[in-house]
Amino acid sequence: MPTKMLQIPTTDGQADAFAAFPDHGGRHPGVLMYADAFGLRPALREMARELAGHGYYVLAPNFFYRHGPAPLIDLPAHIGEEARSSAVARLMPLIEAHTAERVLSDADAYLGFLAAQPEVGPGPVAVTGYCIGGLLAMRTAVANPGRVAAVAAFHGPVGADGPDSLHRLTAEAHFGHAETDLTPEALGELNRALDVAGVGYTSEIYPGTVHGFTMSDTDAFDPSALRLHWDRLLPLLGRTLTDD
């Protein structure tokens, strides 16, 4: 599986990024993958490689690049609850500084860079995101209707920008929520807003999960939920993206 560490020019500097893509040559549909707040690390790179193995060029940027290259903080091989709390406290100022304006400016750079890669085929791409990356994925998809055909967000605050943002979403979407992140009542409200907006979507609570359930290096990890994540994500990409 070919992989690369890349530097993506942005209006504010250079964003370091990880890319993985199939090793059989040719051009492949592009996927922009936003990490959770813990950023680029072995577990995230393994997810990118897994997705690339299904025939996609996957680009995972360090969206906190303004504060330095990844990893921004030292993380243990397994992020237990004590380590998680400490890491989140250190990362929260970076999260708060990552404004919607920065997200959209960076997204334009990431999408342009992705489209320019010789291994990436023409046509729209997909955007996926985890935790805070789910919100970044939604903002990217809403702001780029002609460039993004699908968006998937897992245990992320996808409704944080309110109903108006949903009305601007044209990409087909899947939202996989943690049981501890969203009540059934809140899920119903979100899905009704998606219905009113006319969005093509699936949106569900993954049973028995806690926030961060896709991340294999955390206490939140749930192997069955990660399998469900792939069972939802791969058909979405298969429907919406095409090979060259």
mmCIF file of C-alpha atoms in Angstrom:
data_model
loop_
_atom_site.group_PDB
_atom_site.id
_atom_site.type_symbol
_atom_site.label_atom_id
_atom_site.label_comp_id
_atom_site.label_asym_id
_atom_site.label_seq_id
_atom_site.Cartn_x
_atom_site.Cartn_y
_atom_site.Cartn_z
ATOM 1 C CA MET A 1 0.000 0.000 0.000
ATOM 2 C CA PRO A 2 1.720 3.220 -1.133
ATOM 3 C CA THR A 3 1.658 6.015 1.443
ATOM 4 C CA LYS A 4 3.083 9.521 1.489
ATOM 5 C CA MET A 5 3.671 12.344 3.929
ATOM 6 C CA LEU A 6 2.773 15.548 2.127
ATOM 7 C CA GLN A 7 2.830 19.309 2.560
ATOM 8 C CA ILE A 8 -0.307 21.119 1.386
ATOM 9 C CA PRO A 9 0.015 24.854 0.655
ATOM 10 C CA THR A 10 -2.674 26.933 2.375
ATOM 11 C CA THR A 11 -3.296 30.628 2.836
ATOM 12 C CA ASP A 12 -1.678 30.367 6.284
ATOM 13 C CA GLY A 13 1.277 28.104 5.575
ATOM 14 C CA GLN A 14 1.855 24.424 4.912
ATOM 15 C CA ALA A 15 -0.394 21.678 6.270
ATOM 16 C CA ASP A 16 1.296 18.337 6.775
ATOM 17 C CA ALA A 17 -0.830 15.405 5.668
ATOM 18 C CA PHE A 18 -0.857 11.638 5.246
ATOM 19 C CA ALA A 19 -2.019 9.998 2.017
ATOM 20 C CA ALA A 20 -2.704 6.347 1.183
ATOM 21 C CA PHE A 21 -3.834 4.907 -2.144
ATOM 22 C CA PRO A 22 -4.035 1.588 -4.025
ATOM 23 C CA ASP A 23 -0.827 0.050 -5.328
ATOM 24 C CA HIS A 24 -2.168 -1.134 -8.686
ATOM 25 C CA GLY A 25 -1.735 2.175 -10.493
ATOM 26 C CA GLY A 26 -4.434 4.125 -12.284
ATOM 27 C CA ARG A 27 -6.594 6.901 -10.908
ATOM 28 C CA HIS A 28 -8.986 6.548 -8.016
ATOM 29 C CA PRO A 29 -11.823 8.487 -6.383
ATOM 30 C CA GLY A 30 -10.615 10.891 -3.725
ATOM 31 C CA VAL A 31 -11.586 10.935 -0.063
ATOM 32 C CA LEU A 32 -10.692 13.713 2.367
ATOM 33 C CA MET A 33 -10.483 12.227 5.881
ATOM 34 C CA TYR A 34 -10.599 14.488 8.922
ATOM 35 C CA ALA A 35 -9.148 12.958 12.088
ATOM 36 C CA ASP A 36 -10.513 13.340 15.573
ATOM 37 C CA ALA A 37 -8.933 15.951 17.855
ATOM 38 C CA PHE A 38 -6.009 13.632 18.659
ATOM 39 C CA GLY A 39 -4.952 13.967 15.032
ATOM 40 C CA LEU A 40 -2.633 12.010 12.781
ATOM 41 C CA ARG A 41 -1.233 8.966 14.576
ATOM 42 C CA PRO A 42 -0.898 5.221 13.912
ATOM 43 C CA ALA A 43 -4.575 4.399 14.505
ATOM 44 C CA LEU A 44 -5.755 7.112 12.119
ATOM 45 C CA ARG A 45 -3.186 6.213 9.473
ATOM 46 C CA GLU A 46 -4.344 2.591 9.685
ATOM 47 C CA MET A 47 -7.938 3.682 9.014
ATOM 48 C CA ALA A 48 -6.760 5.666 5.993
ATOM 49 C CA ARG A 49 -4.883 2.628 4.683
ATOM 50 C CA GLU A 50 -7.920 0.412 5.247
ATOM 51 C CA LEU A 51 -10.117 2.753 3.223
ATOM 52 C CA ALA A 52 -7.489 3.106 0.490
ATOM 53 C CA GLY A 53 -7.445 -0.682 0.182
ATOM 54 C CA HIS A 54 -11.019 -0.479 -1.095
ATOM 55 C CA GLY A 55 -9.927 1.589 -4.088
ATOM 56 C CA TYR A 56 -9.705 5.196 -2.864
ATOM 57 C CA TYR A 57 -7.028 7.864 -2.607
ATOM 58 C CA VAL A 58 -7.317 8.996 1.014
ATOM 59 C CA LEU A 59 -5.899 12.316 2.197
ATOM 60 C CA ALA A 60 -5.756 12.952 5.966
ATOM 61 C CA PRO A 61 -4.487 16.449 6.828
ATOM 62 C CA ASN A 62 -3.221 17.786 10.130
ATOM 63 C CA PHE A 63 -5.846 20.503 10.477
ATOM 64 C CA PHE A 64 -4.026 21.986 13.484
ATOM 65 C CA TYR A 65 -0.936 22.664 11.345
ATOM 66 C CA ARG A 66 -0.885 26.334 12.359
ATOM 67 C CA HIS A 67 0.344 25.160 15.754
ATOM 68 C CA GLY A 68 2.977 22.787 14.371
ATOM 69 C CA PRO A 69 3.310 19.436 12.584
ATOM 70 C CA ALA A 70 1.631 16.307 13.887
ATOM 71 C CA PRO A 71 1.830 14.988 16.515
ATOM 72 C CA LEU A 72 1.221 18.229 18.383
ATOM 73 C CA ILE A 73 1.232 16.518 21.767
ATOM 74 C CA ASP A 74 2.725 13.306 23.041
ATOM 75 C CA LEU A 75 0.154 10.525 23.132
ATOM 76 C CA PRO A 76 0.542 7.058 24.609
ATOM 77 C CA ALA A 77 0.050 4.013 22.397
ATOM 78 C CA HIS A 78 -3.274 3.526 24.171
ATOM 79 C CA ILE A 79 -5.215 6.637 25.187
ATOM 80 C CA GLY A 80 -6.902 5.717 28.453
ATOM 81 C CA GLU A 81 -9.296 7.952 30.343
ATOM 82 C CA GLU A 82 -6.618 9.815 32.317
ATOM 83 C CA ALA A 83 -4.508 10.429 29.212
ATOM 84 C CA ARG A 84 -7.615 11.423 27.255
ATOM 85 C CA SER A 85 -8.653 14.063 29.783
ATOM 86 C CA SER A 86 -5.168 15.560 29.856
ATOM 87 C CA ALA A 87 -4.886 15.563 26.053
ATOM 88 C CA VAL A 88 -8.298 17.123 25.538
ATOM 89 C CA ALA A 89 -7.441 19.901 27.994
ATOM 90 C CA ARG A 90 -4.283 20.684 26.019
ATOM 91 C CA LEU A 91 -6.055 20.505 22.659
ATOM 92 C CA MET A 92 -9.149 22.529 23.566
ATOM 93 C CA PRO A 93 -7.519 25.929 22.864
ATOM 94 C CA LEU A 94 -6.562 24.656 19.399
ATOM 95 C CA ILE A 95 -10.103 23.447 18.781
ATOM 96 C CA GLU A 96 -11.524 26.799 19.859
ATOM 97 C CA ALA A 97 -9.049 28.655 17.608
ATOM 98 C CA HIS A 98 -10.040 26.573 14.582
ATOM 99 C CA THR A 99 -12.788 28.899 13.406
ATOM 100 C CA ALA A 100 -15.296 28.223 10.648
ATOM 101 C CA GLU A 101 -13.364 30.656 8.452
ATOM 102 C CA ARG A 102 -10.180 28.642 8.929
ATOM 103 C CA VAL A 103 -12.022 25.397 8.266
ATOM 104 C CA LEU A 104 -13.379 26.614 4.932
ATOM 105 C CA SER A 105 -10.135 28.221 3.803
ATOM 106 C CA ASP A 106 -8.246 25.019 4.577
ATOM 107 C CA ALA A 107 -10.930 22.846 2.969
ATOM 108 C CA ASP A 108 -10.499 24.721 -0.293
ATOM 109 C CA ALA A 109 -6.768 24.023 -0.162
ATOM 110 C CA TYR A 110 -7.242 20.347 0.733
ATOM 111 C CA LEU A 111 -9.807 19.738 -2.015
ATOM 112 C CA GLY A 112 -7.710 21.533 -4.600
ATOM 113 C CA PHE A 113 -4.614 19.574 -3.622
ATOM 114 C CA LEU A 114 -6.520 16.294 -3.708
ATOM 115 C CA ALA A 115 -7.920 16.974 -7.176
ATOM 116 C CA ALA A 116 -4.439 17.805 -8.491
ATOM 117 C CA GLN A 117 -2.863 14.485 -7.510
ATOM 118 C CA PRO A 118 -2.063 12.259 -10.521
ATOM 119 C CA GLU A 119 -3.505 9.218 -8.706
ATOM 120 C CA VAL A 120 -6.900 10.903 -8.232
ATOM 121 C CA GLY A 121 -9.576 10.643 -10.885
ATOM 122 C CA PRO A 122 -11.800 13.503 -12.052
ATOM 123 C CA GLY A 123 -15.133 14.275 -10.476
ATOM 124 C CA PRO A 124 -16.355 14.993 -6.975
ATOM 125 C CA VAL A 125 -14.863 13.478 -3.839
ATOM 126 C CA ALA A 126 -16.135 12.290 -0.474
ATOM 127 C CA VAL A 127 -15.369 13.738 2.954
ATOM 128 C CA THR A 128 -15.283 11.717 6.167
ATOM 129 C CA GLY A 129 -14.684 12.850 9.717
ATOM 130 C CA TYR A 130 -14.456 11.621 13.280
ATOM 131 C CA CYS A 131 -15.335 13.522 16.455
ATOM 132 C CA ILE A 132 -14.528 17.201 15.727
ATOM 133 C CA GLY A 133 -13.542 15.996 12.255
ATOM 134 C CA GLY A 134 -17.206 15.189 11.665
ATOM 135 C CA LEU A 135 -18.057 18.857 12.052
ATOM 136 C CA LEU A 136 -15.205 19.800 9.714
ATOM 137 C CA ALA A 137 -16.493 17.259 7.189
ATOM 138 C CA MET A 138 -19.975 18.758 7.339
ATOM 139 C CA ARG A 139 -18.694 22.307 6.920
ATOM 140 C CA THR A 140 -16.567 21.208 3.977
ATOM 141 C CA ALA A 141 -19.460 19.427 2.278
ATOM 142 C CA VAL A 142 -21.918 22.279 2.820
ATOM 143 C CA ALA A 143 -19.493 24.855 1.390
ATOM 144 C CA ASN A 144 -18.493 22.775 -1.650
ATOM 145 C CA PRO A 145 -21.624 21.304 -3.236
ATOM 146 C CA GLY A 146 -20.059 20.791 -6.649
ATOM 147 C CA ARG A 147 -16.908 19.186 -5.307
ATOM 148 C CA VAL A 148 -18.254 16.871 -2.585
ATOM 149 C CA ALA A 149 -20.651 14.060 -3.475
ATOM 150 C CA ALA A 150 -20.747 12.271 -0.117
ATOM 151 C CA VAL A 151 -20.104 13.091 3.521
ATOM 152 C CA ALA A 152 -19.843 10.728 6.477
ATOM 153 C CA ALA A 153 -19.392 11.744 10.098
ATOM 154 C CA PHE A 154 -18.944 9.483 13.107
ATOM 155 C CA HIS A 155 -19.430 10.494 16.750
ATOM 156 C CA GLY A 156 -19.226 14.110 15.612
ATOM 157 C CA PRO A 157 -21.311 17.242 16.376
ATOM 158 C CA VAL A 158 -22.840 17.311 12.895
ATOM 159 C CA GLY A 159 -25.780 19.551 13.808
ATOM 160 C CA ALA A 160 -23.686 22.158 15.596
ATOM 161 C CA ASP A 161 -24.130 24.772 12.847
ATOM 162 C CA GLY A 162 -27.929 24.562 12.997
ATOM 163 C CA PRO A 163 -30.718 23.748 10.529
ATOM 164 C CA ASP A 164 -29.672 26.395 8.000
ATOM 165 C CA SER A 165 -26.488 24.490 7.243
ATOM 166 C CA LEU A 166 -28.478 21.322 6.585
ATOM 167 C CA HIS A 167 -30.534 23.133 3.957
ATOM 168 C CA ARG A 168 -27.339 23.864 2.042
ATOM 169 C CA LEU A 169 -26.137 20.262 2.053
ATOM 170 C CA THR A 170 -26.335 18.537 -1.337
ATOM 171 C CA ALA A 171 -24.019 15.577 -0.710
ATOM 172 C CA GLU A 172 -25.473 12.215 0.288
ATOM 173 C CA ALA A 173 -24.725 11.731 3.970
ATOM 174 C CA HIS A 174 -24.296 9.146 6.686
ATOM 175 C CA PHE A 175 -24.140 10.069 10.358
ATOM 176 C CA GLY A 176 -23.127 7.425 12.894
ATOM 177 C CA HIS A 177 -23.777 8.711 16.408
ATOM 178 C CA ALA A 178 -22.494 7.407 19.728
ATOM 179 C CA GLU A 179 -25.185 6.418 22.197
ATOM 180 C CA THR A 180 -23.628 8.734 24.780
ATOM 181 C CA ASP A 181 -23.550 11.687 22.358
ATOM 182 C CA LEU A 182 -27.148 11.784 21.210
ATOM 183 C CA THR A 183 -30.458 10.831 22.797
ATOM 184 C CA PRO A 184 -33.173 9.189 20.663
ATOM 185 C CA GLU A 185 -35.131 12.426 20.959
ATOM 186 C CA ALA A 186 -32.214 14.503 19.683
ATOM 187 C CA LEU A 187 -31.697 11.997 16.876
ATOM 188 C CA GLY A 188 -35.337 12.420 15.883
ATOM 189 C CA GLU A 189 -34.953 16.205 15.804
ATOM 190 C CA LEU A 190 -31.833 15.992 13.656
ATOM 191 C CA ASN A 191 -33.397 13.536 11.237
ATOM 192 C CA ARG A 192 -36.561 15.612 10.910
ATOM 193 C CA ALA A 193 -34.400 18.627 10.053
ATOM 194 C CA LEU A 194 -32.597 16.540 7.425
ATOM 195 C CA ASP A 195 -35.967 15.455 6.019
ATOM 196 C CA VAL A 196 -37.164 19.049 5.809
ATOM 197 C CA ALA A 197 -33.908 20.016 4.091
ATOM 198 C CA GLY A 198 -34.425 17.284 1.499
ATOM 199 C CA VAL A 199 -31.052 15.697 2.205
ATOM 200 C CA GLY A 200 -30.374 12.119 1.111
ATOM 201 C CA TYR A 201 -29.058 10.513 4.286
ATOM 202 C CA THR A 202 -28.886 7.762 6.850
ATOM 203 C CA SER A 203 -28.519 8.804 10.466
ATOM 204 C CA GLU A 204 -28.474 6.416 13.400
ATOM 205 C CA ILE A 205 -27.225 5.767 16.890
ATOM 206 C CA TYR A 206 -24.750 2.894 17.000
ATOM 207 C CA PRO A 207 -25.994 0.687 19.864
ATOM 208 C CA GLY A 208 -23.979 0.529 23.056
ATOM 209 C CA THR A 209 -21.327 3.009 21.933
ATOM 210 C CA VAL A 210 -19.550 5.878 23.631
ATOM 211 C CA HIS A 211 -17.919 8.891 22.037
ATOM 212 C CA GLY A 212 -14.869 7.878 20.010
ATOM 213 C CA PHE A 213 -16.018 4.323 19.269
ATOM 214 C CA THR A 214 -14.122 4.052 15.956
ATOM 215 C CA MET A 215 -10.697 4.795 17.421
ATOM 216 C CA SER A 216 -8.783 1.589 18.173
ATOM 217 C CA ASP A 217 -6.233 3.283 20.434
ATOM 218 C CA THR A 218 -8.777 4.558 22.981
ATOM 219 C CA ASP A 219 -10.929 3.134 25.775
ATOM 220 C CA ALA A 220 -13.971 4.107 23.695
ATOM 221 C CA PHE A 221 -13.153 1.632 20.926
ATOM 222 C CA ASP A 222 -15.912 -0.791 19.962
ATOM 223 C CA PRO A 223 -14.882 -3.366 17.313
ATOM 224 C CA SER A 224 -18.449 -4.183 16.306
ATOM 225 C CA ALA A 225 -19.263 -0.495 15.897
ATOM 226 C CA LEU A 226 -16.159 -0.006 13.763
ATOM 227 C CA ARG A 227 -17.375 -2.838 11.509
ATOM 228 C CA LEU A 228 -20.777 -1.164 11.282
ATOM 229 C CA HIS A 229 -18.980 2.073 10.379
ATOM 230 C CA TRP A 230 -17.335 0.311 7.393
ATOM 231 C CA ASP A 231 -20.650 -1.345 6.484
ATOM 232 C CA ARG A 232 -22.217 2.100 6.201
ATOM 233 C CA LEU A 233 -19.296 4.045 4.733
ATOM 234 C CA LEU A 234 -18.212 1.755 1.922
ATOM 235 C CA PRO A 235 -21.648 1.457 0.235
ATOM 236 C CA LEU A 236 -22.069 5.235 0.490
ATOM 237 C CA LEU A 237 -18.792 5.791 -1.333
ATOM 238 C CA GLY A 238 -19.620 3.074 -3.846
ATOM 239 C CA ARG A 239 -22.898 4.800 -4.729
ATOM 240 C CA THR A 240 -21.554 8.315 -5.022
ATOM 241 C CA LEU A 241 -18.001 8.045 -6.359
ATOM 242 C CA THR A 242 -16.854 6.543 -9.611
ATOM 243 C CA ASP A 243 -13.497 5.400 -10.954
ATOM 244 C CA ASP A 244 -11.861 7.235 -13.859
#
